[in-house]
Amino acid sequence: MTKSITLTLKVWRQQDPQSRGRLETYEARDISTDMSFLEMLDVVNEQLTLEGREPIAFDHDCREGICGTCGAVVNGRPHGPEKGTTLCQLHMRHFSDGDTIVIEPWRARAFALIKDLAVDRGALDRLIRAGGYISANTGGAPDGNNILVPQETAELAMDAAACIGCGACVAACPNASAMLFVGAKVSHLALLPQGHPEAAARATAMVREMDRLGFGNCGNERECEAECPKEIKITNIARLNREFLKARFFSSVR
Amino acid sequence: MNWFVQTVTSSVGKKAMMAITGLGFCLFLAAHLAGNLTIYGGRQAFNAYADHLHSLEPLVKVAEFGLLFFAAVHVITGLVLFYQNFAARPSRYAVTSSAGGRSIGSRTMPYTGIFLLGFVLYHLLNFHFVDKTGTTIYDIVSGAFENPATVAVYVCAMIVAAIHVSHGFWSAFQTLGANHPKYMPLIRGVGLVFSLLVGLGFGLLPVYLLAVS
Ligand code: HEM
Ligand code: SF4
Ligand code: FES
């Protein structure tokens, strides 16, 4: 049944990367429990706009949990407290009347803050550019099922490919490491025959780029796995470690 | 840069060095514990074990230098990782909350590690770099543990070691890429049992010596 709740929000407000940010307190009145978290923020922003104040900047796009654009840390939990849920798919029925909610942006050196809750996740794109692809010659389309992939392998690759690049793993990691994201990309391609030719170069280049971008080192804390909205497993990080060590010691890639 | 240097200084390479040296320490702890259990056999048994160990002198020297090298790698790499991980998040969260991934062990790795470094130095000064003429190692050890304060320090240190290893053991396997759906539960279980053995096995020895003194 639809209810209305009123919440106290403490939202990170920061004008630009240079200025100092701080938590500002707002009241979110008469929020329908059927709303999503982002719709709740829309209501607050409309109110702020009517009052002539600056609305809260936050990223969003599909609002159906598939694009990876949204995301904020809610009471210390990236994408909020629900398991396997993006912020846009988090519903207000998981909160109670009178709750105080602290909303902060992803915090990592590699994710520069743009404004308020919006951060620059271009580092994840640079990681993909470093090796998160396969090179394919164009020409006549090959026949379907020309290259056989066992069902189990296809499933593992699909599980890894479910990553939407939201960056919650980095935000959740006590060390701000991007190993779950890179592990998902390296695994997805290393598992499939099409990814094999470039596997050694890919693992090497992606780890190098990850280090260059200033992400932290994985400590196997497993917070990423617990917070990932697509429930990507840390077995993908183990596969990345394997692929990297194999590439460094047993391939000719320098 | 040379490919090897580039590999071991990468994030995954540094973690692999932590894992290999850490697992090396685990092997050492197992052997050290097995030897020390002869204390329960009394003065004769423990001294006989120590004499036997020192009759293998060249091998013991090789092992000591190996451990020293491993310790240097583990400590220096550990401190570099600690600094880098701290620097990777320049602005901290106002609210932090765990989703259930972290454990006491994983949360405290650098701190338990630094504590262990201090303890190992203290331990070596107590029992390794001491004048052993006209006495036996059993007398030095049992003499030291007549002091309840020393016993307390050792018991604390062994609890800390158990906490460090409770995360370190399985984590080292994951770092080296050995996460397999069939074997990971076993590795995690062995890690917990091993950390309990380290905590209880080493921790009860000083208490026993204090009790019989
Ligand atoms: C008896 C002594 C010790 C044992 C048995 C031991 C064992 C281990 C093991 C098995 C790991 C896991 C490696 C991995 O996650 O891949 C580890 C990690 C670690 N150790 Fe030790 N260690 C010992 C002493 C120390 C000391 C003296 C320090 C001092 C700085 C230290 C600092 C660390 C740190 C910071 C990590 C975490 C690295 C990371 O996950 O980023 N350890 N240790
Ligand atoms: S691994 Fe999960 S948390 Fe990390 S970017 Fe991909 S979907 Fe987001
Ligand atoms: S807005 Fe697309 S996943 Fe949330």
Short mmCIF file of C-alpha atoms and ligand atoms in Angstrom, two decimals:
data_model
loop_
_atom_site.label_atom_id
_atom_site.label_comp_id
_atom_site.label_asym_id
_atom_site.label_seq_id
_atom_site.Cartn_x
_atom_site.Cartn_y
_atom_site.Cartn_z
CA MET A 1 0.00 0.00 0.00
CA THR A 2 1.26 3.45 -0.82
CA LYS A 3 2.33 5.46 2.16
CA SER A 4 3.88 8.85 2.50
CA ILE A 5 7.00 9.34 4.54
CA THR A 6 9.06 12.35 5.52
CA LEU A 7 12.82 12.11 5.67
CA THR A 8 15.78 14.20 6.70
CA LEU A 9 18.46 14.22 4.01
CA LYS A 10 22.06 15.15 4.57
CA VAL A 11 23.40 15.64 1.06
CA TRP A 12 26.95 16.31 -0.06
CA ARG A 13 26.96 19.71 -1.78
CA GLN A 14 30.07 20.85 -3.60
CA GLN A 15 30.02 23.59 -6.22
CA ASP A 16 33.00 22.36 -8.25
CA PRO A 17 36.11 20.18 -7.90
CA GLN A 18 38.12 23.00 -6.36
CA SER A 19 35.75 24.28 -3.70
CA ARG A 20 35.19 22.64 -0.34
CA GLY A 21 32.09 20.53 -0.05
CA ARG A 22 29.89 19.90 2.96
CA LEU A 23 26.80 17.99 4.02
CA GLU A 24 23.66 20.12 3.83
CA THR A 25 20.42 19.15 5.53
CA TYR A 26 17.09 19.09 3.68
CA GLU A 27 13.68 17.80 4.52
CA ALA A 28 12.02 15.50 1.98
CA ARG A 29 8.30 15.82 2.74
CA ASP A 30 5.45 13.52 1.75
CA ILE A 31 7.52 11.06 -0.22
CA SER A 32 5.44 8.23 -1.65
CA THR A 33 6.95 4.86 -0.74
CA ASP A 34 6.36 3.79 -4.37
CA MET A 35 8.92 6.32 -5.55
CA SER A 36 12.44 5.39 -6.46
CA PHE A 37 15.34 7.03 -4.67
CA LEU A 38 15.99 9.26 -7.70
CA GLU A 39 12.33 10.29 -7.88
CA MET A 40 12.61 11.29 -4.24
CA LEU A 41 15.62 13.45 -5.18
CA ASP A 42 13.57 14.91 -8.07
CA VAL A 43 10.92 16.00 -5.58
CA VAL A 44 13.52 17.62 -3.36
CA ASN A 45 15.10 19.33 -6.38
CA GLU A 46 11.74 20.70 -7.54
CA GLN A 47 11.23 22.17 -4.10
CA LEU A 48 14.73 23.65 -4.10
CA THR A 49 14.14 25.15 -7.55
CA LEU A 50 10.85 26.73 -6.44
CA GLU A 51 12.69 28.25 -3.48
CA GLY A 52 15.25 29.71 -5.89
CA ARG A 53 17.99 27.44 -4.57
CA GLU A 54 20.38 25.33 -6.61
CA PRO A 55 19.10 21.76 -7.20
CA ILE A 56 21.27 18.78 -6.22
CA ALA A 57 23.34 17.52 -9.16
CA PHE A 58 23.25 13.75 -9.61
CA ASP A 59 23.81 11.40 -12.54
CA HIS A 60 21.05 9.24 -14.00
CA ASP A 61 19.89 7.99 -17.36
CA CYS A 62 17.88 4.81 -17.93
CA ARG A 63 16.36 4.64 -14.46
CA GLU A 64 15.78 0.95 -14.97
CA GLY A 65 18.99 -0.47 -13.59
CA ILE A 66 20.78 -1.21 -16.84
CA CYS A 67 22.91 1.75 -17.88
CA GLY A 68 25.22 2.23 -14.91
CA THR A 69 24.90 6.01 -14.85
CA CYS A 70 23.29 6.51 -11.45
CA GLY A 71 24.90 5.99 -8.11
CA ALA A 72 25.49 7.59 -4.75
CA VAL A 73 26.56 6.34 -1.36
CA VAL A 74 23.51 6.12 0.91
CA ASN A 75 24.28 5.83 4.63
CA GLY A 76 27.69 4.45 3.74
CA ARG A 77 26.35 1.94 1.19
CA PRO A 78 26.89 2.45 -2.57
CA HIS A 79 23.48 2.26 -4.33
CA GLY A 80 21.88 2.02 -0.88
CA PRO A 81 21.16 -0.89 1.43
CA GLU A 82 19.38 -3.31 -0.91
CA LYS A 83 21.34 -6.17 -2.43
CA GLY A 84 21.75 -6.32 -6.22
CA THR A 85 20.02 -2.96 -6.77
CA THR A 86 21.08 0.24 -8.51
CA LEU A 87 20.15 3.55 -6.93
CA CYS A 88 17.44 4.17 -9.55
CA GLN A 89 15.86 0.83 -8.67
CA LEU A 90 16.00 1.42 -4.93
CA HIS A 91 12.50 2.15 -3.70
CA MET A 92 11.51 4.39 -0.84
CA ARG A 93 9.51 1.59 0.78
CA HIS A 94 12.84 0.41 2.18
CA PHE A 95 12.96 3.53 4.34
CA SER A 96 10.82 4.52 7.32
CA ASP A 97 9.14 7.75 8.24
CA GLY A 98 11.56 10.02 10.11
CA ASP A 99 14.75 8.35 8.82
CA THR A 100 17.87 10.42 8.33
CA ILE A 101 19.68 9.57 5.11
CA VAL A 102 23.24 10.66 4.38
CA ILE A 103 23.92 10.88 0.63
CA GLU A 104 27.48 11.18 -0.63
CA PRO A 105 29.20 10.85 -4.02
CA TRP A 106 31.51 7.95 -5.01
CA ARG A 107 34.81 8.85 -3.38
CA ALA A 108 38.06 7.79 -5.04
CA ARG A 109 41.10 9.64 -6.30
CA ALA A 110 40.48 8.16 -9.76
CA PHE A 111 36.90 9.59 -9.82
CA ALA A 112 37.21 13.36 -9.74
CA LEU A 113 34.15 15.08 -8.36
CA ILE A 114 32.25 17.20 -10.87
CA LYS A 115 29.51 18.66 -8.69
CA ASP A 116 27.52 17.50 -5.63
CA LEU A 117 26.86 13.79 -6.23
CA ALA A 118 28.15 13.68 -9.81
CA VAL A 119 31.65 12.27 -10.33
CA ASP A 120 33.75 11.73 -13.45
CA ARG A 121 33.97 7.99 -14.11
CA GLY A 122 35.96 8.48 -17.31
CA ALA A 123 38.68 6.35 -15.69
CA LEU A 124 36.50 3.29 -16.34
CA ASP A 125 36.29 4.25 -20.03
CA ARG A 126 40.06 4.62 -20.14
CA LEU A 127 40.34 1.12 -18.70
CA ILE A 128 38.14 -0.24 -21.48
CA ARG A 129 40.21 1.65 -24.04
CA ALA A 130 43.36 0.05 -22.63
CA GLY A 131 42.17 -3.47 -23.40
CA GLY A 132 38.49 -4.15 -22.75
CA TYR A 133 37.75 -5.09 -26.36
CA ILE A 134 38.56 -7.65 -29.03
CA SER A 135 39.96 -6.81 -32.46
CA ALA A 136 37.93 -8.40 -35.25
CA ASN A 137 38.52 -8.21 -38.96
CA THR A 138 35.47 -7.19 -40.89
CA GLY A 139 34.35 -9.23 -43.88
CA GLY A 140 31.82 -11.92 -44.52
CA ALA A 141 29.85 -12.76 -41.41
CA PRO A 142 30.93 -16.13 -39.95
CA ASP A 143 28.26 -18.81 -39.59
CA GLY A 144 26.44 -18.92 -36.29
CA ASN A 145 27.85 -21.52 -33.87
CA ASN A 146 31.01 -21.80 -35.97
CA ILE A 147 33.00 -21.46 -32.77
CA LEU A 148 31.57 -23.71 -30.09
CA VAL A 149 31.41 -22.39 -26.54
CA PRO A 150 30.38 -24.75 -23.73
CA GLN A 151 27.22 -23.69 -21.94
CA GLU A 152 28.98 -23.31 -18.57
CA THR A 153 31.67 -21.08 -20.06
CA ALA A 154 29.07 -18.98 -21.85
CA GLU A 155 27.22 -18.53 -18.55
CA LEU A 156 30.38 -17.46 -16.71
CA ALA A 157 31.22 -15.00 -19.48
CA MET A 158 27.66 -13.64 -19.43
CA ASP A 159 27.77 -13.23 -15.64
CA ALA A 160 30.96 -11.17 -16.01
CA ALA A 161 29.53 -9.24 -18.97
CA ALA A 162 26.58 -8.14 -16.79
CA CYS A 163 28.78 -5.37 -15.36
CA ILE A 164 27.19 -2.00 -16.15
CA GLY A 165 30.29 0.06 -15.32
CA CYS A 166 28.63 1.97 -12.51
CA GLY A 167 31.75 2.19 -10.34
CA ALA A 168 30.03 1.09 -7.12
CA CYS A 169 32.78 -1.50 -6.60
CA VAL A 170 35.37 1.29 -6.48
CA ALA A 171 33.14 3.35 -4.18
CA ALA A 172 32.60 0.37 -1.86
CA CYS A 173 36.21 -0.77 -1.77
CA PRO A 174 38.02 0.39 1.38
CA ASN A 175 41.07 0.82 -0.90
CA ALA A 176 39.20 2.40 -3.85
CA SER A 177 40.39 -0.45 -6.07
CA ALA A 178 38.87 -1.15 -9.48
CA MET A 179 39.71 -4.85 -9.47
CA LEU A 180 36.09 -6.04 -9.67
CA PHE A 181 35.41 -3.91 -12.76
CA VAL A 182 38.68 -4.91 -14.45
CA GLY A 183 38.20 -8.51 -13.30
CA ALA A 184 34.75 -8.56 -14.91
CA LYS A 185 36.04 -7.18 -18.22
CA VAL A 186 39.14 -9.39 -18.38
CA SER A 187 37.09 -12.47 -17.41
CA HIS A 188 34.30 -11.80 -19.85
CA LEU A 189 36.74 -11.72 -22.76
CA ALA A 190 39.30 -14.27 -21.49
CA LEU A 191 36.59 -16.91 -21.11
CA LEU A 192 35.49 -16.70 -24.74
CA PRO A 193 37.48 -18.00 -27.73
CA GLN A 194 37.25 -14.60 -29.42
CA GLY A 195 39.13 -13.07 -26.49
CA HIS A 196 41.98 -15.58 -26.36
CA PRO A 197 44.37 -14.08 -28.96
CA GLU A 198 44.66 -10.79 -27.07
CA ALA A 199 44.29 -12.17 -23.53
CA ALA A 200 47.91 -11.63 -22.42
CA ALA A 201 48.15 -8.13 -23.89
CA ARG A 202 44.75 -7.23 -22.44
CA ALA A 203 45.48 -8.34 -18.86
CA THR A 204 48.83 -6.55 -18.93
CA ALA A 205 47.50 -3.32 -20.41
CA MET A 206 44.42 -3.11 -18.21
CA VAL A 207 46.33 -3.66 -14.96
CA ARG A 208 48.94 -1.11 -16.03
CA GLU A 209 46.26 1.45 -16.85
CA MET A 210 44.45 0.74 -13.58
CA ASP A 211 47.65 1.46 -11.64
CA ARG A 212 48.37 4.58 -13.68
CA LEU A 213 44.89 5.99 -13.02
CA GLY A 214 45.47 5.94 -9.25
CA PHE A 215 43.07 3.23 -8.11
CA GLY A 216 44.06 1.40 -4.91
CA ASN A 217 45.22 -2.19 -4.56
CA CYS A 218 42.81 -5.04 -3.92
CA GLY A 219 42.88 -6.29 -0.31
CA ASN A 220 40.28 -9.03 -0.84
CA GLU A 221 37.92 -7.21 1.50
CA ARG A 222 34.95 -8.45 -0.58
CA GLU A 223 32.92 -5.27 -0.12
CA CYS A 224 32.74 -4.86 -3.93
CA GLU A 225 31.09 -8.23 -4.39
CA ALA A 226 28.59 -7.44 -1.64
CA GLU A 227 27.68 -4.05 -3.16
CA CYS A 228 27.78 -4.71 -6.91
CA PRO A 229 24.26 -4.18 -8.31
CA LYS A 230 24.93 -6.95 -10.85
CA GLU A 231 26.37 -9.25 -8.17
CA ILE A 232 29.64 -9.79 -10.04
CA LYS A 233 31.68 -12.36 -8.11
CA ILE A 234 35.25 -11.97 -6.85
CA THR A 235 36.10 -15.22 -8.65
CA ASN A 236 36.49 -12.79 -11.55
CA ILE A 237 39.21 -10.99 -9.59
CA ALA A 238 40.98 -14.32 -9.04
CA ARG A 239 40.73 -14.94 -12.79
CA LEU A 240 42.20 -11.49 -13.45
CA ASN A 241 45.09 -12.29 -11.08
CA ARG A 242 45.60 -15.58 -12.91
CA GLU A 243 45.41 -14.01 -16.35
CA PHE A 244 47.82 -11.25 -15.33
CA LEU A 245 50.42 -13.54 -13.73
CA LYS A 246 50.13 -15.94 -16.69
CA ALA A 247 50.60 -13.05 -19.12
CA ARG A 248 53.58 -11.61 -17.26
CA PHE A 249 55.48 -14.85 -16.71
CA PHE A 250 54.43 -17.15 -19.52
CA SER A 251 53.68 -14.97 -22.53
CA SER A 252 56.05 -12.92 -24.66
CA VAL A 253 54.11 -9.71 -23.95
CA ARG A 254 56.58 -7.25 -22.39
CA MET B 1 61.65 -0.69 -17.40
CA ASN B 2 62.62 -4.35 -17.20
CA TRP B 3 59.55 -6.61 -17.55
CA PHE B 4 60.21 -8.35 -14.25
CA VAL B 5 60.57 -5.15 -12.24
CA GLN B 6 57.47 -3.79 -13.95
CA THR B 7 55.55 -6.94 -12.99
CA VAL B 8 56.47 -7.05 -9.31
CA THR B 9 55.87 -3.33 -8.84
CA SER B 10 52.37 -3.49 -10.40
CA SER B 11 49.37 -3.69 -8.07
CA VAL B 12 48.74 -7.36 -8.79
CA GLY B 13 52.48 -8.08 -8.62
CA LYS B 14 52.81 -6.45 -5.20
CA LYS B 15 49.87 -8.45 -3.95
CA ALA B 16 51.42 -11.65 -5.31
CA MET B 17 54.61 -10.87 -3.37
CA MET B 18 52.55 -10.35 -0.21
CA ALA B 19 50.82 -13.66 -0.83
CA ILE B 20 53.98 -15.69 -1.49
CA THR B 21 55.91 -14.23 1.45
CA GLY B 22 52.83 -14.44 3.69
CA LEU B 23 52.28 -18.11 2.84
CA GLY B 24 56.01 -18.61 3.46
CA PHE B 25 55.52 -17.22 6.98
CA CYS B 26 52.55 -19.55 7.46
CA LEU B 27 54.80 -22.53 6.62
CA PHE B 28 57.40 -21.19 9.03
CA LEU B 29 54.78 -20.75 11.76
CA ALA B 30 53.61 -24.35 11.29
CA ALA B 31 57.17 -25.68 11.62
CA HIS B 32 57.98 -23.36 14.54
CA LEU B 33 54.82 -24.44 16.34
CA ALA B 34 55.53 -28.15 15.82
CA GLY B 35 59.00 -27.66 17.31
CA ASN B 36 57.80 -25.58 20.23
CA LEU B 37 55.24 -28.20 21.25
CA THR B 38 58.20 -30.18 22.61
CA ILE B 39 58.09 -27.71 25.53
CA TYR B 40 55.21 -29.79 26.86
CA GLY B 41 57.72 -32.69 26.98
CA GLY B 42 59.78 -30.75 29.53
CA ARG B 43 63.33 -29.35 29.69
CA GLN B 44 65.03 -32.42 28.18
CA ALA B 45 62.72 -32.72 25.19
CA PHE B 46 62.84 -29.02 24.31
CA ASN B 47 66.62 -28.75 24.65
CA ALA B 48 67.05 -31.91 22.59
CA TYR B 49 64.87 -30.37 19.87
CA ALA B 50 66.92 -27.15 19.95
CA ASP B 51 70.21 -29.09 19.80
CA HIS B 52 68.95 -31.19 16.94
CA LEU B 53 67.85 -28.05 15.08
CA HIS B 54 71.27 -26.47 15.53
CA SER B 55 73.02 -29.62 14.35
CA LEU B 56 71.51 -28.76 10.98
CA GLU B 57 73.37 -25.44 11.18
CA PRO B 58 73.98 -24.63 7.49
CA LEU B 59 70.34 -25.34 6.69
CA VAL B 60 69.18 -23.20 9.60
CA LYS B 61 71.28 -20.29 8.34
CA VAL B 62 69.79 -20.61 4.86
CA ALA B 63 66.29 -20.66 6.36
CA GLU B 64 67.07 -17.62 8.52
CA PHE B 65 68.32 -15.58 5.58
CA GLY B 66 65.32 -16.73 3.55
CA LEU B 67 62.96 -15.58 6.28
CA LEU B 68 64.81 -12.28 6.64
CA PHE B 69 64.47 -11.68 2.90
CA PHE B 70 60.78 -12.64 2.96
CA ALA B 71 60.23 -10.35 5.96
CA ALA B 72 61.88 -7.43 4.17
CA VAL B 73 59.70 -7.99 1.09
CA HIS B 74 56.49 -8.50 3.10
CA VAL B 75 57.00 -5.50 5.36
CA ILE B 76 58.18 -3.04 2.70
CA THR B 77 55.51 -4.10 0.19
CA GLY B 78 52.88 -4.07 2.97
CA LEU B 79 53.79 -0.52 3.93
CA VAL B 80 53.76 0.63 0.28
CA LEU B 81 50.30 -0.92 -0.20
CA PHE B 82 49.06 0.66 3.02
CA TYR B 83 50.20 4.10 1.86
CA GLN B 84 48.88 3.68 -1.70
CA ASN B 85 45.50 2.43 -0.52
CA PHE B 86 45.21 5.34 1.87
CA ALA B 87 46.13 7.79 -0.91
CA ALA B 88 43.61 6.23 -3.33
CA ARG B 89 40.77 7.92 -1.42
CA PRO B 90 41.83 11.47 -0.57
CA SER B 91 38.39 12.55 0.68
CA ARG B 92 36.86 10.13 3.13
CA TYR B 93 33.19 9.21 3.53
CA ALA B 94 31.25 10.91 6.31
CA VAL B 95 29.42 7.63 6.89
CA THR B 96 30.99 4.23 6.29
CA SER B 97 29.14 0.99 6.59
CA SER B 98 30.04 -2.55 5.63
CA ALA B 99 27.88 -4.68 3.38
CA GLY B 100 29.27 -7.73 5.12
CA GLY B 101 32.35 -8.41 3.01
CA ARG B 102 34.97 -7.31 5.49
CA SER B 103 36.13 -9.30 8.51
CA ILE B 104 38.09 -8.24 11.60
CA GLY B 105 41.12 -9.73 9.91
CA SER B 106 40.72 -7.92 6.59
CA ARG B 107 39.93 -4.59 8.26
CA THR B 108 43.08 -4.63 10.35
CA MET B 109 45.75 -6.16 8.07
CA PRO B 110 48.18 -3.21 8.08
CA TYR B 111 47.76 -2.58 11.81
CA THR B 112 48.08 -6.21 12.90
CA GLY B 113 51.00 -6.48 10.50
CA ILE B 114 52.88 -3.51 11.96
CA PHE B 115 52.19 -4.82 15.48
CA LEU B 116 53.59 -8.21 14.45
CA LEU B 117 56.74 -6.56 13.13
CA GLY B 118 57.30 -4.93 16.52
CA PHE B 119 56.58 -8.21 18.25
CA VAL B 120 58.96 -10.22 16.06
CA LEU B 121 61.80 -7.78 16.85
CA TYR B 122 60.99 -8.00 20.59
CA HIS B 123 60.80 -11.79 20.38
CA LEU B 124 64.16 -12.07 18.61
CA LEU B 125 65.80 -9.79 21.22
CA ASN B 126 64.33 -11.97 23.97
CA PHE B 127 65.31 -15.39 22.71
CA HIS B 128 67.58 -15.14 19.67
CA PHE B 129 70.12 -12.38 20.32
CA VAL B 130 70.86 -13.47 23.89
CA ASP B 131 73.95 -14.87 25.49
CA LYS B 132 73.39 -18.63 25.64
CA THR B 133 76.64 -19.61 27.40
CA GLY B 134 76.23 -21.56 30.62
CA THR B 135 72.48 -21.92 30.23
CA THR B 136 70.02 -23.72 28.00
CA ILE B 137 67.30 -22.36 25.77
CA TYR B 138 64.69 -24.02 28.01
CA ASP B 139 65.99 -22.06 31.01
CA ILE B 140 65.99 -18.78 29.06
CA VAL B 141 62.43 -19.35 27.83
CA SER B 142 60.95 -20.63 31.09
CA GLY B 143 62.79 -17.86 32.97
CA ALA B 144 61.29 -15.19 30.72
CA PHE B 145 57.77 -16.54 31.17
CA GLU B 146 57.96 -16.39 34.95
CA ASN B 147 57.06 -12.75 34.41
CA PRO B 148 53.28 -12.42 33.91
CA ALA B 149 53.78 -9.21 31.91
CA THR B 150 55.88 -11.05 29.33
CA VAL B 151 53.25 -13.78 29.18
CA ALA B 152 50.56 -11.16 28.59
CA VAL B 153 52.53 -9.60 25.74
CA TYR B 154 53.00 -12.96 24.07
CA VAL B 155 49.37 -13.99 24.45
CA CYS B 156 48.24 -10.67 22.94
CA ALA B 157 50.71 -11.03 20.08
CA MET B 158 49.45 -14.50 19.28
CA ILE B 159 45.85 -13.29 19.18
CA VAL B 160 46.98 -10.56 16.77
CA ALA B 161 48.85 -13.12 14.67
CA ALA B 162 45.74 -15.30 14.54
CA ILE B 163 43.67 -12.32 13.35
CA HIS B 164 46.24 -11.43 10.66
CA VAL B 165 46.37 -15.00 9.38
CA SER B 166 42.58 -15.50 9.54
CA HIS B 167 42.31 -13.13 6.57
CA GLY B 168 45.81 -13.58 5.16
CA PHE B 169 45.60 -17.30 4.47
CA TRP B 170 42.61 -17.43 2.14
CA SER B 171 43.41 -13.97 0.77
CA ALA B 172 46.81 -15.19 -0.43
CA PHE B 173 45.16 -17.94 -2.46
CA GLN B 174 42.69 -15.50 -3.99
CA THR B 175 45.58 -13.14 -4.82
CA LEU B 176 47.47 -15.90 -6.58
CA GLY B 177 44.36 -16.67 -8.61
CA ALA B 178 43.48 -19.89 -6.79
CA ASN B 179 39.75 -19.39 -6.29
CA HIS B 180 37.93 -22.49 -7.38
CA PRO B 181 34.30 -23.31 -6.54
CA LYS B 182 35.32 -26.79 -5.31
CA TYR B 183 38.34 -25.81 -3.22
CA MET B 184 37.70 -22.28 -1.94
CA PRO B 185 35.46 -23.38 0.97
CA LEU B 186 38.21 -25.80 2.01
CA ILE B 187 40.91 -23.09 1.77
CA ARG B 188 38.81 -20.74 3.89
CA GLY B 189 38.19 -23.47 6.46
CA VAL B 190 41.86 -24.45 6.62
CA GLY B 191 42.74 -20.74 7.05
CA LEU B 192 40.42 -20.41 10.04
CA VAL B 193 41.59 -23.66 11.63
CA PHE B 194 45.21 -22.67 11.03
CA SER B 195 44.74 -19.24 12.62
CA LEU B 196 43.10 -20.90 15.64
CA LEU B 197 46.02 -23.34 15.89
CA VAL B 198 48.49 -20.44 15.73
CA GLY B 199 46.58 -18.48 18.38
CA LEU B 200 45.99 -21.37 20.75
CA GLY B 201 49.15 -23.37 20.03
CA PHE B 202 51.59 -20.52 20.55
CA GLY B 203 49.38 -18.57 22.98
CA LEU B 204 49.01 -21.39 25.54
CA LEU B 205 52.74 -22.15 25.74
CA PRO B 206 53.72 -19.08 27.81
CA VAL B 207 50.64 -19.59 30.00
CA TYR B 208 51.68 -23.21 30.59
CA LEU B 209 55.25 -22.19 31.46
CA LEU B 210 53.98 -19.53 33.87
CA ALA B 211 51.68 -22.07 35.49
CA VAL B 212 54.43 -24.66 36.05
CA SER B 213 57.06 -22.11 37.17
C1 HEM C 1 54.17 -13.97 11.38
C2 HEM C 1 54.11 -12.98 10.59
C3 HEM C 1 53.22 -12.79 9.38
C4 HEM C 1 52.46 -13.68 8.65
C5 HEM C 1 52.28 -15.16 8.88
C6 HEM C 1 51.82 -12.92 7.60
C7 HEM C 1 50.97 -13.45 6.64
C8 HEM C 1 50.32 -12.73 5.68
C9 HEM C 1 49.52 -13.26 4.60
C10 HEM C 1 49.31 -14.74 4.30
C11 HEM C 1 49.01 -12.20 3.90
C12 HEM C 1 48.04 -12.28 2.72
C13 HEM C 1 48.58 -11.81 1.40
C14 HEM C 1 47.46 -11.55 0.39
O1 HEM C 1 46.40 -11.05 0.74
O2 HEM C 1 47.64 -11.84 -0.77
C15 HEM C 1 49.45 -11.01 4.55
C16 HEM C 1 49.08 -9.72 4.16
C17 HEM C 1 49.56 -8.58 4.76
N1 HEM C 1 50.56 -8.49 5.71
FE1 HEM C 1 51.35 -10.04 6.72
N2 HEM C 1 52.15 -11.61 7.71
C18 HEM C 1 53.02 -11.49 8.78
C19 HEM C 1 53.65 -10.36 9.23
C20 HEM C 1 53.42 -9.10 8.75
C21 HEM C 1 54.17 -7.94 9.16
C22 HEM C 1 55.33 -7.92 10.13
C23 HEM C 1 53.63 -6.89 8.49
C24 HEM C 1 54.15 -5.48 8.66
C25 HEM C 1 53.99 -4.49 7.91
C26 HEM C 1 52.53 -7.39 7.65
C27 HEM C 1 51.71 -6.64 6.84
C28 HEM C 1 50.76 -7.15 5.98
C29 HEM C 1 49.83 -6.37 5.22
C30 HEM C 1 49.69 -4.85 5.22
C31 HEM C 1 49.08 -7.26 4.45
C32 HEM C 1 47.91 -6.94 3.54
C33 HEM C 1 48.32 -6.65 2.16
C34 HEM C 1 47.09 -6.33 1.35
O3 HEM C 1 46.15 -7.13 1.38
O4 HEM C 1 47.06 -5.30 0.69
N3 HEM C 1 52.44 -8.74 7.83
N4 HEM C 1 50.26 -11.34 5.61
S1 SF4 C 2 31.57 -4.72 -11.24
FE1 SF4 C 2 29.51 -4.25 -10.40
S2 SF4 C 2 29.85 -2.47 -9.07
FE2 SF4 C 2 31.66 -2.62 -10.39
S3 SF4 C 2 31.23 -1.29 -12.15
FE3 SF4 C 2 30.53 -3.38 -12.73
S4 SF4 C 2 28.35 -3.42 -12.15
FE4 SF4 C 2 29.22 -1.63 -11.09
S1 FES C 3 19.99 5.28 -14.13
FE1 FES C 3 20.65 3.62 -15.41
S2 FES C 3 21.27 2.16 -13.93
FE2 FES C 3 20.40 3.70 -12.66
#
